[in-house]
Amino acid sequence: MNVPSSGRPVTTLLQAVSVTTTGVLPAFLLGALAVQIRDDLDLGPAQMGIAAATLFAVSGTLARPLGGVVQRVGAGRGMVFSAILATVALAGAGAAPSFPVLVAALFIGGLANAMAQPSANLGISRSIGSNRLGLAFGVKQSSIPMASLLGGLAVPGIALVLGWRYAFFFGAGLALGLAVWAFFRGQAPLTTTTAAGHPEDRGTPRAGLVVLTIGAGLAAAAATSLGVFLVDSMVQSGIEPSTAGFIFAGAAVVGLSIRILLGALMDKMPTRSPYVLIANLLVAGVVGYLMLSVGSTALMVTGTLLAYSAGWTWPGLLHFAVVRDNRQAAASATGVVQTGLSLGAAGGPLLFGLLVSATSYSTAWVVAGIVALAAAITFRIGRRMIRRARGVSVFTLRRPFSNPVKETS
């Protein structure tokens, strides 16, 4: 059954992409501008990891309770609050005279990100029909590579011309504009009547959701380290900072495009499990991480493209799968998953930075690949648990040209 849409889907989707982009922008500007920030504030890889981890740790800790807040106040108000917090975080990071102030700004950025994802997901759940839900989440989750793209372009376009601080100030201006837009557009809180319009809501078994959250945390730990340390890793291997910035931006464009394509494919193939596809993408991404560990320019470029196009294109599929089964409580359900995503995104760069300081980038990329492989296995386990809880055989054989049974997970 197709769940009809309500509201203004195109505008809602644009706001969802915007708010999730600004929610993570401080972390990815930090990664892209790492070389300039480290020189100016005299920071090491471990301190950069701590700074990025702060945003995601705060986001992970508060994603579930703030998801509940968004469920009550509505997507529109949640977006306004998130955008205001992102404005403060970006402006604070740009003005930071020292490491403690930078960390404080990223702490506020964590609050913004914790509200951004549930707000965007709730808005999409209310406004987008089931036949376009996969595409909507593919577009919405393009916010992560969009933040990477902005960060990459900020290196040659702003940081090397005006200074790294101006990149954060420009980001603050964008976030402030979004806050004003979301405030004047507004959205009513989700009502019982509205929620009841989603008869396909099946809910996700609690145990399965917990395992998926763990898998998301592992996958995010590897992927976020890619976003935070890739540019610095390329520069350390001998690539010019401006070239590294363009490679970073190019990989983000590839990842952005593939996320949208995967979302559209899910709408065309409702019998296929998004969790299986997520696991397969992560396995392919492992090859990319191993290429990055070699350190040669050619393999680093190839590994970057593969790691982005496979190992970091799964978040839209995860949000789609959870919201598809929890349309009535999209903000609350995805708040749980966002906890794993954010804590993984916090722990990954922190441990990655410490590992680089103790060993080398080569060793750290190998470990990132191992973590991504563990995430793929965890998603497979979570899918099996969900299917068993629903009484669906784990091993379902499909005959060619037979009428498919809709995949439940």
mmCIF file of C-alpha atoms in Angstrom:
data_model
loop_
_atom_site.group_PDB
_atom_site.id
_atom_site.type_symbol
_atom_site.label_atom_id
_atom_site.label_comp_id
_atom_site.label_asym_id
_atom_site.label_seq_id
_atom_site.Cartn_x
_atom_site.Cartn_y
_atom_site.Cartn_z
ATOM 1 C CA MET A 1 0.000 0.000 0.000
ATOM 2 C CA ASN A 2 1.263 3.459 -0.839
ATOM 3 C CA VAL A 3 1.127 5.974 1.963
ATOM 4 C CA PRO A 4 0.044 9.335 0.576
ATOM 5 C CA SER A 5 2.100 12.440 1.113
ATOM 6 C CA SER A 6 1.010 15.529 2.952
ATOM 7 C CA GLY A 7 2.306 19.092 3.095
ATOM 8 C CA ARG A 8 4.861 20.586 0.666
ATOM 9 C CA PRO A 9 7.300 17.761 -0.085
ATOM 10 C CA VAL A 10 9.835 19.660 -2.205
ATOM 11 C CA THR A 11 10.228 22.490 0.309
ATOM 12 C CA THR A 12 10.358 20.036 3.203
ATOM 13 C CA LEU A 13 13.055 18.017 1.461
ATOM 14 C CA LEU A 14 15.141 21.122 0.742
ATOM 15 C CA GLN A 15 14.911 22.148 4.385
ATOM 16 C CA ALA A 16 15.779 18.617 5.510
ATOM 17 C CA VAL A 17 18.929 18.609 3.379
ATOM 18 C CA SER A 18 19.859 22.102 4.565
ATOM 19 C CA VAL A 19 19.402 21.455 8.281
ATOM 20 C CA THR A 20 21.293 18.153 8.259
ATOM 21 C CA THR A 21 24.112 19.751 6.251
ATOM 22 C CA THR A 22 24.536 22.638 8.689
ATOM 23 C CA GLY A 23 24.237 20.194 11.591
ATOM 24 C CA VAL A 24 27.433 18.369 10.617
ATOM 25 C CA LEU A 25 29.189 21.211 8.774
ATOM 26 C CA PRO A 26 31.404 22.231 11.748
ATOM 27 C CA ALA A 27 32.946 18.756 11.898
ATOM 28 C CA PHE A 28 33.636 18.503 8.177
ATOM 29 C CA LEU A 29 34.998 22.020 7.895
ATOM 30 C CA LEU A 30 37.285 21.029 10.753
ATOM 31 C CA GLY A 31 38.470 18.003 8.751
ATOM 32 C CA ALA A 32 38.900 19.814 5.442
ATOM 33 C CA LEU A 33 40.708 22.769 7.039
ATOM 34 C CA ALA A 34 42.766 20.595 9.371
ATOM 35 C CA VAL A 35 46.126 21.663 7.957
ATOM 36 C CA GLN A 36 45.433 25.391 8.398
ATOM 37 C CA ILE A 37 43.763 24.990 11.805
ATOM 38 C CA ARG A 38 46.587 22.821 13.154
ATOM 39 C CA ASP A 39 49.226 25.347 12.081
ATOM 40 C CA ASP A 40 47.311 28.321 13.511
ATOM 41 C CA LEU A 41 46.269 26.796 16.840
ATOM 42 C CA ASP A 42 49.279 24.449 17.143
ATOM 43 C CA LEU A 43 47.219 21.246 17.361
ATOM 44 C CA GLY A 44 48.128 17.610 16.732
ATOM 45 C CA PRO A 45 46.094 14.777 15.129
ATOM 46 C CA ALA A 46 44.855 13.585 18.523
ATOM 47 C CA GLN A 47 43.496 17.041 19.399
ATOM 48 C CA MET A 48 41.759 17.275 16.024
ATOM 49 C CA GLY A 49 40.173 13.908 16.724
ATOM 50 C CA ILE A 50 39.026 15.091 20.145
ATOM 51 C CA ALA A 51 37.484 18.231 18.660
ATOM 52 C CA ALA A 52 35.536 16.318 16.004
ATOM 53 C CA ALA A 53 34.564 13.637 18.529
ATOM 54 C CA THR A 54 33.050 16.285 20.796
ATOM 55 C CA LEU A 55 30.370 17.209 18.251
ATOM 56 C CA PHE A 56 29.371 13.614 17.602
ATOM 57 C CA ALA A 57 29.586 12.531 21.246
ATOM 58 C CA VAL A 58 27.171 15.266 22.295
ATOM 59 C CA SER A 59 24.930 14.421 19.362
ATOM 60 C CA GLY A 60 24.932 10.719 20.205
ATOM 61 C CA THR A 61 24.265 11.261 23.885
ATOM 62 C CA LEU A 62 21.324 13.585 23.276
ATOM 63 C CA ALA A 63 19.911 12.239 19.976
ATOM 64 C CA ARG A 64 17.283 10.062 21.644
ATOM 65 C CA PRO A 65 15.896 12.610 24.154
ATOM 66 C CA LEU A 66 15.986 15.451 21.623
ATOM 67 C CA GLY A 67 14.309 13.157 19.100
ATOM 68 C CA GLY A 68 11.463 12.858 21.590
ATOM 69 C CA VAL A 69 11.352 16.641 21.910
ATOM 70 C CA VAL A 70 11.118 17.021 18.134
ATOM 71 C CA GLN A 71 8.347 14.417 18.042
ATOM 72 C CA ARG A 72 6.338 16.683 20.373
ATOM 73 C CA VAL A 73 7.115 20.170 19.031
ATOM 74 C CA GLY A 74 7.164 19.317 15.325
ATOM 75 C CA ALA A 75 9.720 19.230 12.542
ATOM 76 C CA GLY A 76 9.580 22.953 11.733
ATOM 77 C CA ARG A 77 10.423 24.133 15.237
ATOM 78 C CA GLY A 78 13.101 21.480 15.535
ATOM 79 C CA MET A 79 14.750 22.797 12.366
ATOM 80 C CA VAL A 80 14.687 26.362 13.682
ATOM 81 C CA PHE A 81 16.360 25.347 16.961
ATOM 82 C CA SER A 82 18.935 23.223 15.141
ATOM 83 C CA ALA A 83 19.842 25.980 12.669
ATOM 84 C CA ILE A 84 20.259 28.567 15.441
ATOM 85 C CA LEU A 85 22.571 26.255 17.370
ATOM 86 C CA ALA A 86 24.554 25.535 14.182
ATOM 87 C CA THR A 87 24.951 29.284 13.617
ATOM 88 C CA VAL A 88 26.447 29.716 17.088
ATOM 89 C CA ALA A 89 28.703 26.678 16.649
ATOM 90 C CA LEU A 90 30.098 27.760 13.270
ATOM 91 C CA ALA A 91 30.653 31.357 14.349
ATOM 92 C CA GLY A 92 32.283 30.197 17.572
ATOM 93 C CA ALA A 93 34.623 27.808 15.771
ATOM 94 C CA GLY A 94 35.611 30.546 13.339
ATOM 95 C CA ALA A 95 36.444 32.930 16.165
ATOM 96 C CA ALA A 96 38.139 30.318 18.372
ATOM 97 C CA PRO A 97 41.501 31.611 19.671
ATOM 98 C CA SER A 98 42.428 28.310 21.299
ATOM 99 C CA PHE A 99 41.685 24.599 21.456
ATOM 100 C CA PRO A 100 39.243 24.789 24.438
ATOM 101 C CA VAL A 101 37.097 27.394 22.673
ATOM 102 C CA LEU A 102 37.088 25.291 19.499
ATOM 103 C CA VAL A 103 35.886 22.285 21.497
ATOM 104 C CA ALA A 104 33.170 24.394 23.155
ATOM 105 C CA ALA A 105 31.921 25.502 19.730
ATOM 106 C CA LEU A 106 31.780 21.910 18.527
ATOM 107 C CA PHE A 107 29.897 20.981 21.713
ATOM 108 C CA ILE A 108 27.164 23.389 20.618
ATOM 109 C CA GLY A 109 27.404 21.887 17.133
ATOM 110 C CA GLY A 110 26.588 18.523 18.683
ATOM 111 C CA LEU A 111 23.331 19.933 20.045
ATOM 112 C CA ALA A 112 22.497 21.225 16.562
ATOM 113 C CA ASN A 113 23.176 17.851 14.949
ATOM 114 C CA ALA A 114 21.189 15.985 17.611
ATOM 115 C CA MET A 115 18.082 17.982 16.651
ATOM 116 C CA ALA A 116 18.777 18.140 12.917
ATOM 117 C CA GLN A 117 18.393 14.477 12.027
ATOM 118 C CA PRO A 118 15.113 13.762 13.897
ATOM 119 C CA SER A 119 13.621 17.050 12.624
ATOM 120 C CA ALA A 120 14.493 16.261 9.025
ATOM 121 C CA ASN A 121 13.282 12.666 9.294
ATOM 122 C CA LEU A 122 9.971 13.674 10.862
ATOM 123 C CA GLY A 123 9.392 16.300 8.202
ATOM 124 C CA ILE A 124 10.056 13.793 5.411
ATOM 125 C CA SER A 125 7.866 11.138 7.053
ATOM 126 C CA ARG A 126 4.953 13.582 7.172
ATOM 127 C CA SER A 127 5.376 14.998 3.681
ATOM 128 C CA ILE A 128 6.663 12.239 1.385
ATOM 129 C CA GLY A 129 4.634 9.270 0.100
ATOM 130 C CA SER A 130 5.968 5.706 0.354
ATOM 131 C CA ASN A 131 6.585 5.461 -3.383
ATOM 132 C CA ARG A 132 9.201 8.239 -3.117
ATOM 133 C CA LEU A 133 10.477 7.633 0.409
ATOM 134 C CA GLY A 134 13.725 5.967 -0.672
ATOM 135 C CA LEU A 135 14.573 8.788 -3.072
ATOM 136 C CA ALA A 136 13.717 11.360 -0.399
ATOM 137 C CA PHE A 137 16.137 9.832 2.077
ATOM 138 C CA GLY A 138 18.795 9.440 -0.595
ATOM 139 C CA VAL A 139 18.516 13.165 -1.257
ATOM 140 C CA LYS A 140 18.313 14.046 2.437
ATOM 141 C CA GLN A 141 21.377 11.973 3.362
ATOM 142 C CA SER A 142 23.307 13.720 0.620
ATOM 143 C CA SER A 143 23.786 16.309 3.352
ATOM 144 C CA ILE A 144 26.862 14.479 4.658
ATOM 145 C CA PRO A 145 28.764 14.478 1.346
ATOM 146 C CA MET A 146 27.377 17.986 0.800
ATOM 147 C CA ALA A 147 29.119 19.059 4.005
ATOM 148 C CA SER A 148 32.254 17.282 2.770
ATOM 149 C CA LEU A 149 31.932 19.040 -0.586
ATOM 150 C CA LEU A 150 31.608 22.442 1.063
ATOM 151 C CA GLY A 151 34.555 21.637 3.279
ATOM 152 C CA GLY A 152 36.688 20.518 0.347
ATOM 153 C CA LEU A 153 35.861 23.579 -1.744
ATOM 154 C CA ALA A 154 36.492 25.815 1.255
ATOM 155 C CA VAL A 155 40.186 24.899 1.172
ATOM 156 C CA PRO A 156 41.146 26.445 -2.196
ATOM 157 C CA GLY A 157 38.185 28.826 -2.396
ATOM 158 C CA ILE A 158 38.302 30.452 1.046
ATOM 159 C CA ALA A 159 40.972 29.140 3.416
ATOM 160 C CA LEU A 160 43.941 29.621 1.080
ATOM 161 C CA VAL A 161 42.668 33.057 0.038
ATOM 162 C CA LEU A 162 41.073 34.653 3.107
ATOM 163 C CA GLY A 163 41.949 32.250 5.908
ATOM 164 C CA TRP A 164 40.276 29.221 7.478
ATOM 165 C CA ARG A 165 38.186 31.300 9.905
ATOM 166 C CA TYR A 166 36.202 32.873 7.076
ATOM 167 C CA ALA A 167 35.033 29.440 5.944
ATOM 168 C CA PHE A 168 33.330 28.968 9.316
ATOM 169 C CA PHE A 169 31.877 32.475 9.194
ATOM 170 C CA PHE A 170 30.362 31.841 5.760
ATOM 171 C CA GLY A 171 28.875 28.618 7.125
ATOM 172 C CA ALA A 172 27.387 30.540 10.053
ATOM 173 C CA GLY A 173 25.702 32.902 7.598
ATOM 174 C CA LEU A 174 24.156 29.966 5.736
ATOM 175 C CA ALA A 175 22.883 28.438 8.984
ATOM 176 C CA LEU A 176 21.355 31.750 10.078
ATOM 177 C CA GLY A 177 19.556 32.065 6.748
ATOM 178 C CA LEU A 178 18.143 28.559 7.207
ATOM 179 C CA ALA A 179 16.897 29.441 10.710
ATOM 180 C CA VAL A 180 15.016 32.443 9.345
ATOM 181 C CA TRP A 181 13.561 30.401 6.473
ATOM 182 C CA ALA A 182 12.406 27.578 8.757
ATOM 183 C CA PHE A 183 10.922 30.061 11.254
ATOM 184 C CA PHE A 184 8.746 31.850 8.710
ATOM 185 C CA ARG A 185 7.707 28.694 6.920
ATOM 186 C CA GLY A 186 6.908 26.728 10.075
ATOM 187 C CA GLN A 187 5.279 23.319 10.502
ATOM 188 C CA ALA A 188 2.599 22.182 12.876
ATOM 189 C CA PRO A 189 3.392 19.491 15.447
ATOM 190 C CA LEU A 190 2.614 15.921 14.428
ATOM 191 C CA THR A 191 -0.913 15.091 15.515
ATOM 192 C CA THR A 192 -2.502 11.739 16.181
ATOM 193 C CA THR A 193 -4.696 12.188 13.147
ATOM 194 C CA THR A 194 -1.730 12.810 10.908
ATOM 195 C CA ALA A 195 0.182 9.856 12.287
ATOM 196 C CA ALA A 196 -2.771 7.528 11.798
ATOM 197 C CA GLY A 197 -2.543 8.165 8.068
ATOM 198 C CA HIS A 198 0.362 5.709 7.836
ATOM 199 C CA PRO A 199 -1.210 2.222 7.906
ATOM 200 C CA GLU A 200 2.038 0.506 6.832
ATOM 201 C CA ASP A 201 3.742 1.334 10.128
ATOM 202 C CA ARG A 202 4.971 -1.997 11.526
ATOM 203 C CA GLY A 203 7.576 -0.822 13.962
ATOM 204 C CA THR A 204 11.060 -2.321 14.296
ATOM 205 C CA PRO A 205 11.605 -5.044 16.943
ATOM 206 C CA ARG A 206 13.554 -3.536 19.824
ATOM 207 C CA ALA A 207 16.376 -6.125 19.848
ATOM 208 C CA GLY A 208 16.863 -5.776 16.112
ATOM 209 C CA LEU A 209 16.912 -1.978 16.386
ATOM 210 C CA VAL A 210 19.607 -2.189 19.052
ATOM 211 C CA VAL A 211 21.813 -4.383 16.849
ATOM 212 C CA LEU A 212 21.262 -2.068 13.880
ATOM 213 C CA THR A 213 22.288 0.833 16.107
ATOM 214 C CA ILE A 214 25.524 -0.961 16.999
ATOM 215 C CA GLY A 215 26.211 -1.667 13.324
ATOM 216 C CA ALA A 216 25.539 1.968 12.485
ATOM 217 C CA GLY A 217 27.980 3.054 15.174
ATOM 218 C CA LEU A 218 30.759 0.842 13.819
ATOM 219 C CA ALA A 219 30.149 1.955 10.235
ATOM 220 C CA ALA A 220 30.044 5.614 11.241
ATOM 221 C CA ALA A 221 33.284 5.254 13.203
ATOM 222 C CA ALA A 222 35.134 4.251 10.044
ATOM 223 C CA ALA A 223 33.355 6.646 7.688
ATOM 224 C CA THR A 224 33.615 9.767 9.845
ATOM 225 C CA SER A 225 37.328 9.218 10.287
ATOM 226 C CA LEU A 226 37.490 9.382 6.494
ATOM 227 C CA GLY A 227 35.814 12.787 6.484
ATOM 228 C CA VAL A 228 37.918 14.221 9.300
ATOM 229 C CA PHE A 229 41.397 12.924 8.436
ATOM 230 C CA LEU A 230 41.443 12.304 4.689
ATOM 231 C CA VAL A 231 42.814 15.708 3.657
ATOM 232 C CA ASP A 232 45.537 15.680 6.301
ATOM 233 C CA SER A 233 46.424 12.104 5.363
ATOM 234 C CA MET A 234 46.819 13.046 1.695
ATOM 235 C CA VAL A 235 48.930 16.080 2.548
ATOM 236 C CA GLN A 236 51.158 13.968 4.789
ATOM 237 C CA SER A 237 51.666 11.558 1.868
ATOM 238 C CA GLY A 238 52.906 14.391 -0.359
ATOM 239 C CA ILE A 239 49.770 15.735 -2.071
ATOM 240 C CA GLU A 240 49.381 19.535 -2.222
ATOM 241 C CA PRO A 241 46.693 20.951 0.134
ATOM 242 C CA SER A 242 44.681 22.517 -2.700
ATOM 243 C CA THR A 243 44.782 19.269 -4.691
ATOM 244 C CA ALA A 244 43.742 17.302 -1.615
ATOM 245 C CA GLY A 245 40.819 19.683 -1.150
ATOM 246 C CA PHE A 246 39.648 19.149 -4.731
ATOM 247 C CA ILE A 247 39.955 15.352 -4.391
ATOM 248 C CA PHE A 248 37.963 15.550 -1.162
ATOM 249 C CA ALA A 249 35.279 17.605 -2.903
ATOM 250 C CA GLY A 250 35.204 15.317 -5.950
ATOM 251 C CA ALA A 251 34.748 12.231 -3.786
ATOM 252 C CA ALA A 252 31.914 14.005 -1.990
ATOM 253 C CA VAL A 253 30.150 14.631 -5.317
ATOM 254 C CA VAL A 254 30.474 10.951 -6.211
ATOM 255 C CA GLY A 255 29.126 9.908 -2.806
ATOM 256 C CA LEU A 256 26.279 12.403 -3.035
ATOM 257 C CA SER A 257 25.188 11.110 -6.432
ATOM 258 C CA ILE A 258 25.312 7.469 -5.382
ATOM 259 C CA ARG A 259 23.261 8.102 -2.235
ATOM 260 C CA ILE A 260 20.492 9.599 -4.350
ATOM 261 C CA LEU A 261 20.698 6.746 -6.878
ATOM 262 C CA LEU A 262 20.500 4.092 -4.163
ATOM 263 C CA GLY A 263 17.440 5.766 -2.654
ATOM 264 C CA ALA A 264 15.691 5.808 -6.025
ATOM 265 C CA LEU A 265 16.524 2.118 -6.553
ATOM 266 C CA MET A 266 14.923 1.231 -3.228
ATOM 267 C CA ASP A 267 11.650 2.768 -4.443
ATOM 268 C CA LYS A 268 11.844 0.631 -7.589
ATOM 269 C CA MET A 269 12.739 -2.564 -5.703
ATOM 270 C CA PRO A 270 10.513 -2.731 -2.611
ATOM 271 C CA THR A 271 11.164 -6.480 -2.243
ATOM 272 C CA ARG A 272 14.868 -5.995 -1.607
ATOM 273 C CA SER A 273 16.347 -5.566 1.850
ATOM 274 C CA PRO A 274 18.146 -2.260 2.442
ATOM 275 C CA TYR A 275 20.125 -3.926 5.248
ATOM 276 C CA VAL A 276 21.666 -6.456 2.853
ATOM 277 C CA LEU A 277 22.630 -3.645 0.501
ATOM 278 C CA ILE A 278 24.159 -1.702 3.389
ATOM 279 C CA ALA A 279 26.289 -4.707 4.358
ATOM 280 C CA ASN A 280 27.475 -5.224 0.780
ATOM 281 C CA LEU A 281 28.405 -1.550 0.395
ATOM 282 C CA LEU A 282 30.446 -1.647 3.592
ATOM 283 C CA VAL A 283 32.373 -4.695 2.392
ATOM 284 C CA ALA A 284 33.224 -2.899 -0.856
ATOM 285 C CA GLY A 285 34.299 0.143 1.142
ATOM 286 C CA VAL A 286 36.827 -1.973 3.041
ATOM 287 C CA VAL A 287 38.855 -2.230 -0.184
ATOM 288 C CA GLY A 288 38.950 1.554 -0.351
ATOM 289 C CA TYR A 289 40.302 1.866 3.188
ATOM 290 C CA LEU A 290 43.032 -0.666 2.410
ATOM 291 C CA MET A 291 44.027 1.336 -0.682
ATOM 292 C CA LEU A 292 44.324 4.458 1.451
ATOM 293 C CA SER A 293 46.707 2.600 3.744
ATOM 294 C CA VAL A 294 49.247 2.128 0.940
ATOM 295 C CA GLY A 295 49.982 5.848 0.720
ATOM 296 C CA SER A 296 50.754 6.217 -2.994
ATOM 297 C CA THR A 297 48.973 9.064 -4.792
ATOM 298 C CA ALA A 298 47.196 6.882 -7.371
ATOM 299 C CA LEU A 299 45.924 4.384 -4.798
ATOM 300 C CA MET A 300 44.891 7.159 -2.412
ATOM 301 C CA VAL A 301 42.754 8.792 -5.105
ATOM 302 C CA THR A 302 41.202 5.448 -6.080
ATOM 303 C CA GLY A 303 40.735 4.442 -2.457
ATOM 304 C CA THR A 304 39.100 7.768 -1.637
ATOM 305 C CA LEU A 305 36.556 7.365 -4.435
ATOM 306 C CA LEU A 306 35.812 3.758 -3.456
ATOM 307 C CA ALA A 307 35.576 4.504 0.263
ATOM 308 C CA TYR A 308 33.149 7.347 -0.419
ATOM 309 C CA SER A 309 31.105 5.643 -3.152
ATOM 310 C CA ALA A 310 30.654 2.384 -1.222
ATOM 311 C CA GLY A 311 31.759 2.705 2.385
ATOM 312 C CA TRP A 312 29.898 5.956 3.036
ATOM 313 C CA THR A 313 26.743 5.815 0.940
ATOM 314 C CA TRP A 314 24.682 3.632 3.290
ATOM 315 C CA PRO A 315 23.209 6.184 5.816
ATOM 316 C CA GLY A 316 20.283 7.115 3.564
ATOM 317 C CA LEU A 317 19.346 3.442 3.249
ATOM 318 C CA LEU A 318 19.435 3.028 7.028
ATOM 319 C CA HIS A 319 17.234 6.056 7.728
ATOM 320 C CA PHE A 320 14.861 4.973 4.955
ATOM 321 C CA ALA A 321 14.517 1.455 6.368
ATOM 322 C CA VAL A 322 13.834 2.649 9.923
ATOM 323 C CA VAL A 323 11.398 5.414 8.944
ATOM 324 C CA ARG A 324 9.572 3.110 6.502
ATOM 325 C CA ASP A 325 8.638 0.858 9.424
ATOM 326 C CA ASN A 326 8.087 3.656 11.961
ATOM 327 C CA ARG A 327 6.193 6.409 10.160
ATOM 328 C CA GLN A 328 4.171 7.309 13.272
ATOM 329 C CA ALA A 329 7.264 7.843 15.408
ATOM 330 C CA ALA A 330 9.934 8.725 12.853
ATOM 331 C CA ALA A 331 11.750 11.237 15.076
ATOM 332 C CA SER A 332 11.843 8.924 18.103
ATOM 333 C CA ALA A 333 12.879 5.789 16.173
ATOM 334 C CA THR A 334 15.607 7.491 14.191
ATOM 335 C CA GLY A 335 16.743 9.228 17.373
ATOM 336 C CA VAL A 336 17.693 5.767 18.683
ATOM 337 C CA VAL A 337 19.650 4.914 15.528
ATOM 338 C CA GLN A 338 21.192 8.381 15.511
ATOM 339 C CA THR A 339 22.604 7.612 18.953
ATOM 340 C CA GLY A 340 24.702 4.827 17.452
ATOM 341 C CA LEU A 341 25.614 6.886 14.410
ATOM 342 C CA SER A 342 26.759 9.851 16.455
ATOM 343 C CA LEU A 343 28.628 7.888 19.120
ATOM 344 C CA GLY A 344 30.409 5.957 16.398
ATOM 345 C CA ALA A 345 31.187 9.206 14.634
ATOM 346 C CA ALA A 346 32.575 10.507 17.929
ATOM 347 C CA GLY A 347 34.654 7.491 18.877
ATOM 348 C CA GLY A 348 35.964 6.866 15.362
ATOM 349 C CA PRO A 349 37.878 10.139 14.802
ATOM 350 C CA LEU A 350 39.033 10.203 18.433
ATOM 351 C CA LEU A 351 40.554 6.722 18.313
ATOM 352 C CA PHE A 352 41.747 7.258 14.749
ATOM 353 C CA GLY A 353 43.624 10.400 15.755
ATOM 354 C CA LEU A 354 45.198 8.663 18.748
ATOM 355 C CA LEU A 355 46.170 5.720 16.535
ATOM 356 C CA VAL A 356 47.780 8.021 13.974
ATOM 357 C CA SER A 357 49.753 9.743 16.731
ATOM 358 C CA ALA A 358 50.942 6.394 18.090
ATOM 359 C CA THR A 359 51.580 4.628 14.775
ATOM 360 C CA SER A 360 50.823 6.004 11.296
ATOM 361 C CA TYR A 361 48.042 6.841 8.877
ATOM 362 C CA SER A 362 48.691 3.543 7.102
ATOM 363 C CA THR A 363 47.910 1.515 10.221
ATOM 364 C CA ALA A 364 44.876 3.649 11.053
ATOM 365 C CA TRP A 365 43.303 3.120 7.608
ATOM 366 C CA VAL A 366 43.728 -0.649 7.936
ATOM 367 C CA VAL A 367 41.975 -0.570 11.301
ATOM 368 C CA ALA A 368 39.185 1.560 9.794
ATOM 369 C CA GLY A 369 38.684 -1.148 7.164
ATOM 370 C CA ILE A 370 38.428 -3.834 9.847
ATOM 371 C CA VAL A 371 35.821 -1.782 11.728
ATOM 372 C CA ALA A 372 33.780 -1.332 8.523
ATOM 373 C CA LEU A 373 33.858 -5.096 7.957
ATOM 374 C CA ALA A 374 32.607 -5.687 11.508
ATOM 375 C CA ALA A 375 29.773 -3.247 10.801
ATOM 376 C CA ALA A 376 28.755 -5.203 7.690
ATOM 377 C CA ILE A 377 28.539 -8.421 9.713
ATOM 378 C CA THR A 378 26.503 -6.663 12.428
ATOM 379 C CA PHE A 379 23.934 -5.388 9.903
ATOM 380 C CA ARG A 380 23.496 -8.914 8.603
ATOM 381 C CA ILE A 381 22.884 -10.156 12.138
ATOM 382 C CA GLY A 382 20.393 -7.358 12.823
ATOM 383 C CA ARG A 383 18.422 -8.200 9.671
ATOM 384 C CA ARG A 384 18.154 -11.835 10.688
ATOM 385 C CA MET A 385 16.910 -10.868 14.143
ATOM 386 C CA ILE A 386 14.205 -8.622 12.678
ATOM 387 C CA ARG A 387 13.036 -11.307 10.261
ATOM 388 C CA ARG A 388 12.882 -13.933 12.994
ATOM 389 C CA ALA A 389 10.888 -11.586 15.240
ATOM 390 C CA ARG A 390 8.362 -11.149 12.421
ATOM 391 C CA GLY A 391 8.154 -14.850 11.696
ATOM 392 C CA VAL A 392 9.852 -14.537 8.301
ATOM 393 C CA SER A 393 12.307 -17.191 7.177
ATOM 394 C CA VAL A 394 15.882 -15.973 7.153
ATOM 395 C CA PHE A 395 16.594 -17.991 4.023
ATOM 396 C CA THR A 396 13.877 -17.071 1.512
ATOM 397 C CA LEU A 397 14.390 -18.453 -1.992
ATOM 398 C CA ARG A 398 13.021 -16.440 -4.892
ATOM 399 C CA ARG A 399 12.088 -18.120 -8.151
ATOM 400 C CA PRO A 400 12.724 -16.200 -11.374
ATOM 401 C CA PHE A 401 9.642 -14.339 -12.662
ATOM 402 C CA SER A 402 7.615 -15.279 -9.584
ATOM 403 C CA ASN A 403 5.492 -12.716 -7.754
ATOM 404 C CA PRO A 404 7.764 -11.281 -5.075
ATOM 405 C CA VAL A 405 6.813 -11.148 -1.440
ATOM 406 C CA LYS A 406 7.572 -7.761 0.018
ATOM 407 C CA GLU A 407 10.848 -7.802 1.938
ATOM 408 C CA THR A 408 10.147 -6.951 5.547
ATOM 409 C CA SER A 409 13.679 -6.008 6.413
#
